[in-house]
């Protein structure tokens, strides 16, 4: 579910990869019928799910290379997300979502050229490839 239609200036391929990794993380660690929501904030955007969430004492570790709680996982998905986010000059944090899952907040996004608020209205982008 996409809560808002927003546009940001970013390397499109890398941003899509970061979003794919966040979606994959939600689906691999959540319920089969998980809902993933993408929304905007004043300083950026968030990706939240209604899965099992991430224990508070592990939230700082999830971005470390090789950190995984899945026997089949590589532990690189969220590390890649953080690398992409930081390469854009942004920051990412994780916390509990309102629905009990995880919420990843990306902040520090500057306005697109000619905009003061950091967002512009645009039609939704089909990320299904």
Short mmCIF file of C-alpha atoms in Angstrom, two decimals:
data_model
loop_
_atom_site.label_atom_id
_atom_site.label_comp_id
_atom_site.label_asym_id
_atom_site.label_seq_id
_atom_site.Cartn_x
_atom_site.Cartn_y
_atom_site.Cartn_z
CA UNK A 1 0.00 0.00 0.00
CA UNK A 2 1.31 3.45 -0.89
CA UNK A 3 -0.07 6.07 1.48
CA UNK A 4 1.05 9.10 -0.55
CA UNK A 5 2.19 10.00 -4.05
CA UNK A 6 5.50 11.83 -3.68
CA UNK A 7 8.57 12.50 -5.77
CA UNK A 8 12.15 12.80 -4.57
CA UNK A 9 15.43 13.35 -6.35
CA UNK A 10 17.48 10.17 -6.17
CA UNK A 11 19.39 7.63 -8.20
CA UNK A 12 16.35 5.71 -9.42
CA UNK A 13 18.01 2.30 -9.73
CA UNK A 14 19.57 2.48 -6.29
CA UNK A 15 16.38 3.77 -4.68
CA UNK A 16 14.37 0.95 -6.26
CA UNK A 17 16.94 -1.55 -4.96
CA UNK A 18 16.68 -0.10 -1.44
CA UNK A 19 12.88 -0.29 -1.55
CA UNK A 20 12.98 -3.85 -2.91
CA UNK A 21 15.26 -4.88 -0.04
CA UNK A 22 12.94 -3.27 2.51
CA UNK A 23 9.90 -5.01 0.96
CA UNK A 24 11.74 -8.34 0.82
CA UNK A 25 12.77 -7.97 4.46
CA UNK A 26 9.16 -7.34 5.48
CA UNK A 27 7.90 -10.37 3.57
CA UNK A 28 10.67 -12.74 4.66
CA UNK A 29 10.33 -11.87 8.33
CA UNK A 30 6.60 -11.24 8.45
CA UNK A 31 3.38 -13.09 7.95
CA UNK A 32 2.37 -14.57 4.62
CA UNK A 33 -0.39 -11.95 4.31
CA UNK A 34 1.76 -9.03 5.51
CA UNK A 35 0.83 -5.48 4.59
CA UNK A 36 3.69 -3.14 3.70
CA UNK A 37 2.97 0.59 3.68
CA UNK A 38 5.06 3.32 2.09
CA UNK A 39 4.31 6.86 3.22
CA UNK A 40 5.80 10.31 3.32
CA UNK A 41 6.96 12.38 6.26
CA UNK A 42 7.98 16.01 6.37
CA UNK A 43 11.66 15.05 6.13
CA UNK A 44 11.43 11.94 3.94
CA UNK A 45 9.50 8.71 3.76
CA UNK A 46 8.91 5.47 5.63
CA UNK A 47 8.33 1.80 4.89
CA UNK A 48 6.32 0.00 7.57
CA UNK A 49 4.87 -3.47 7.92
CA UNK A 50 2.51 -5.30 10.22
CA UNK A 51 4.76 -8.32 10.78
CA UNK A 52 6.51 -9.49 13.92
CA UNK A 53 8.75 -6.43 14.21
CA UNK A 54 12.35 -6.18 15.36
CA UNK A 55 13.24 -6.48 19.03
CA UNK A 56 14.30 -3.12 20.43
CA UNK A 57 17.68 -4.49 21.52
CA UNK A 58 18.39 -5.63 17.93
CA UNK A 59 17.26 -2.51 16.07
CA UNK A 60 20.77 -1.02 15.92
CA UNK A 61 22.24 -4.31 14.67
CA UNK A 62 19.96 -4.89 11.67
CA UNK A 63 22.05 -2.60 9.44
CA UNK A 64 25.34 -4.41 10.15
CA UNK A 65 26.88 -6.48 7.34
CA UNK A 66 26.05 -10.13 7.89
CA UNK A 67 23.39 -9.63 10.58
CA UNK A 68 20.49 -12.01 10.04
CA UNK A 69 17.93 -13.92 12.07
CA UNK A 70 17.00 -16.13 9.11
CA UNK A 71 18.90 -19.38 8.52
CA UNK A 72 18.68 -18.78 4.77
CA UNK A 73 19.52 -15.06 4.96
CA UNK A 74 22.76 -13.38 3.98
CA UNK A 75 22.45 -10.41 6.31
CA UNK A 76 23.25 -7.94 3.54
CA UNK A 77 19.79 -6.64 2.57
CA UNK A 78 19.43 -3.94 5.20
CA UNK A 79 23.16 -3.14 5.10
CA UNK A 80 22.72 -2.41 1.39
CA UNK A 81 19.69 -0.26 2.15
CA UNK A 82 21.69 1.77 4.66
CA UNK A 83 24.57 2.15 2.19
CA UNK A 84 22.23 3.46 -0.52
CA UNK A 85 20.47 5.81 1.88
CA UNK A 86 23.76 7.22 3.20
CA UNK A 87 25.16 7.59 -0.34
CA UNK A 88 22.27 10.00 -0.97
CA UNK A 89 23.17 11.96 2.17
CA UNK A 90 20.10 10.69 4.03
CA UNK A 91 19.77 8.66 7.22
CA UNK A 92 17.70 5.60 8.09
CA UNK A 93 16.42 4.35 11.42
CA UNK A 94 14.15 1.52 12.47
CA UNK A 95 11.48 1.42 15.15
CA UNK A 96 8.23 -0.36 15.88
CA UNK A 97 5.39 0.37 13.47
CA UNK A 98 1.92 1.30 14.65
CA UNK A 99 0.75 -2.15 13.50
CA UNK A 100 3.33 -4.04 15.56
CA UNK A 101 5.85 -4.67 12.81
CA UNK A 102 8.91 -2.70 11.79
CA UNK A 103 9.02 0.85 10.47
CA UNK A 104 12.05 2.14 8.58
CA UNK A 105 12.24 5.95 8.46
CA UNK A 106 14.41 7.63 5.83
CA UNK A 107 15.11 11.27 6.69
CA UNK A 108 17.23 14.15 5.49
CA UNK A 109 15.81 14.28 1.99
CA UNK A 110 16.24 17.71 0.44
CA UNK A 111 13.56 19.23 -1.76
CA UNK A 112 13.65 18.46 -5.48
CA UNK A 113 15.02 21.33 -7.54
CA UNK A 114 12.61 24.24 -7.35
CA UNK A 115 10.67 22.86 -4.36
CA UNK A 116 10.88 23.98 -0.75
CA UNK A 117 8.97 21.16 0.96
CA UNK A 118 11.01 18.18 -0.26
CA UNK A 119 8.13 16.57 -2.11
CA UNK A 120 6.17 17.03 -5.31
CA UNK A 121 3.00 15.34 -6.39
CA UNK A 122 3.48 12.73 -9.09
CA UNK A 123 1.72 9.67 -10.41
CA UNK A 124 2.66 6.42 -8.63
CA UNK A 125 5.70 4.60 -9.99
CA UNK A 126 5.22 0.94 -10.83
CA UNK A 127 8.02 -0.83 -8.95
CA UNK A 128 6.90 -4.32 -9.96
CA UNK A 129 9.37 -4.35 -12.85
#
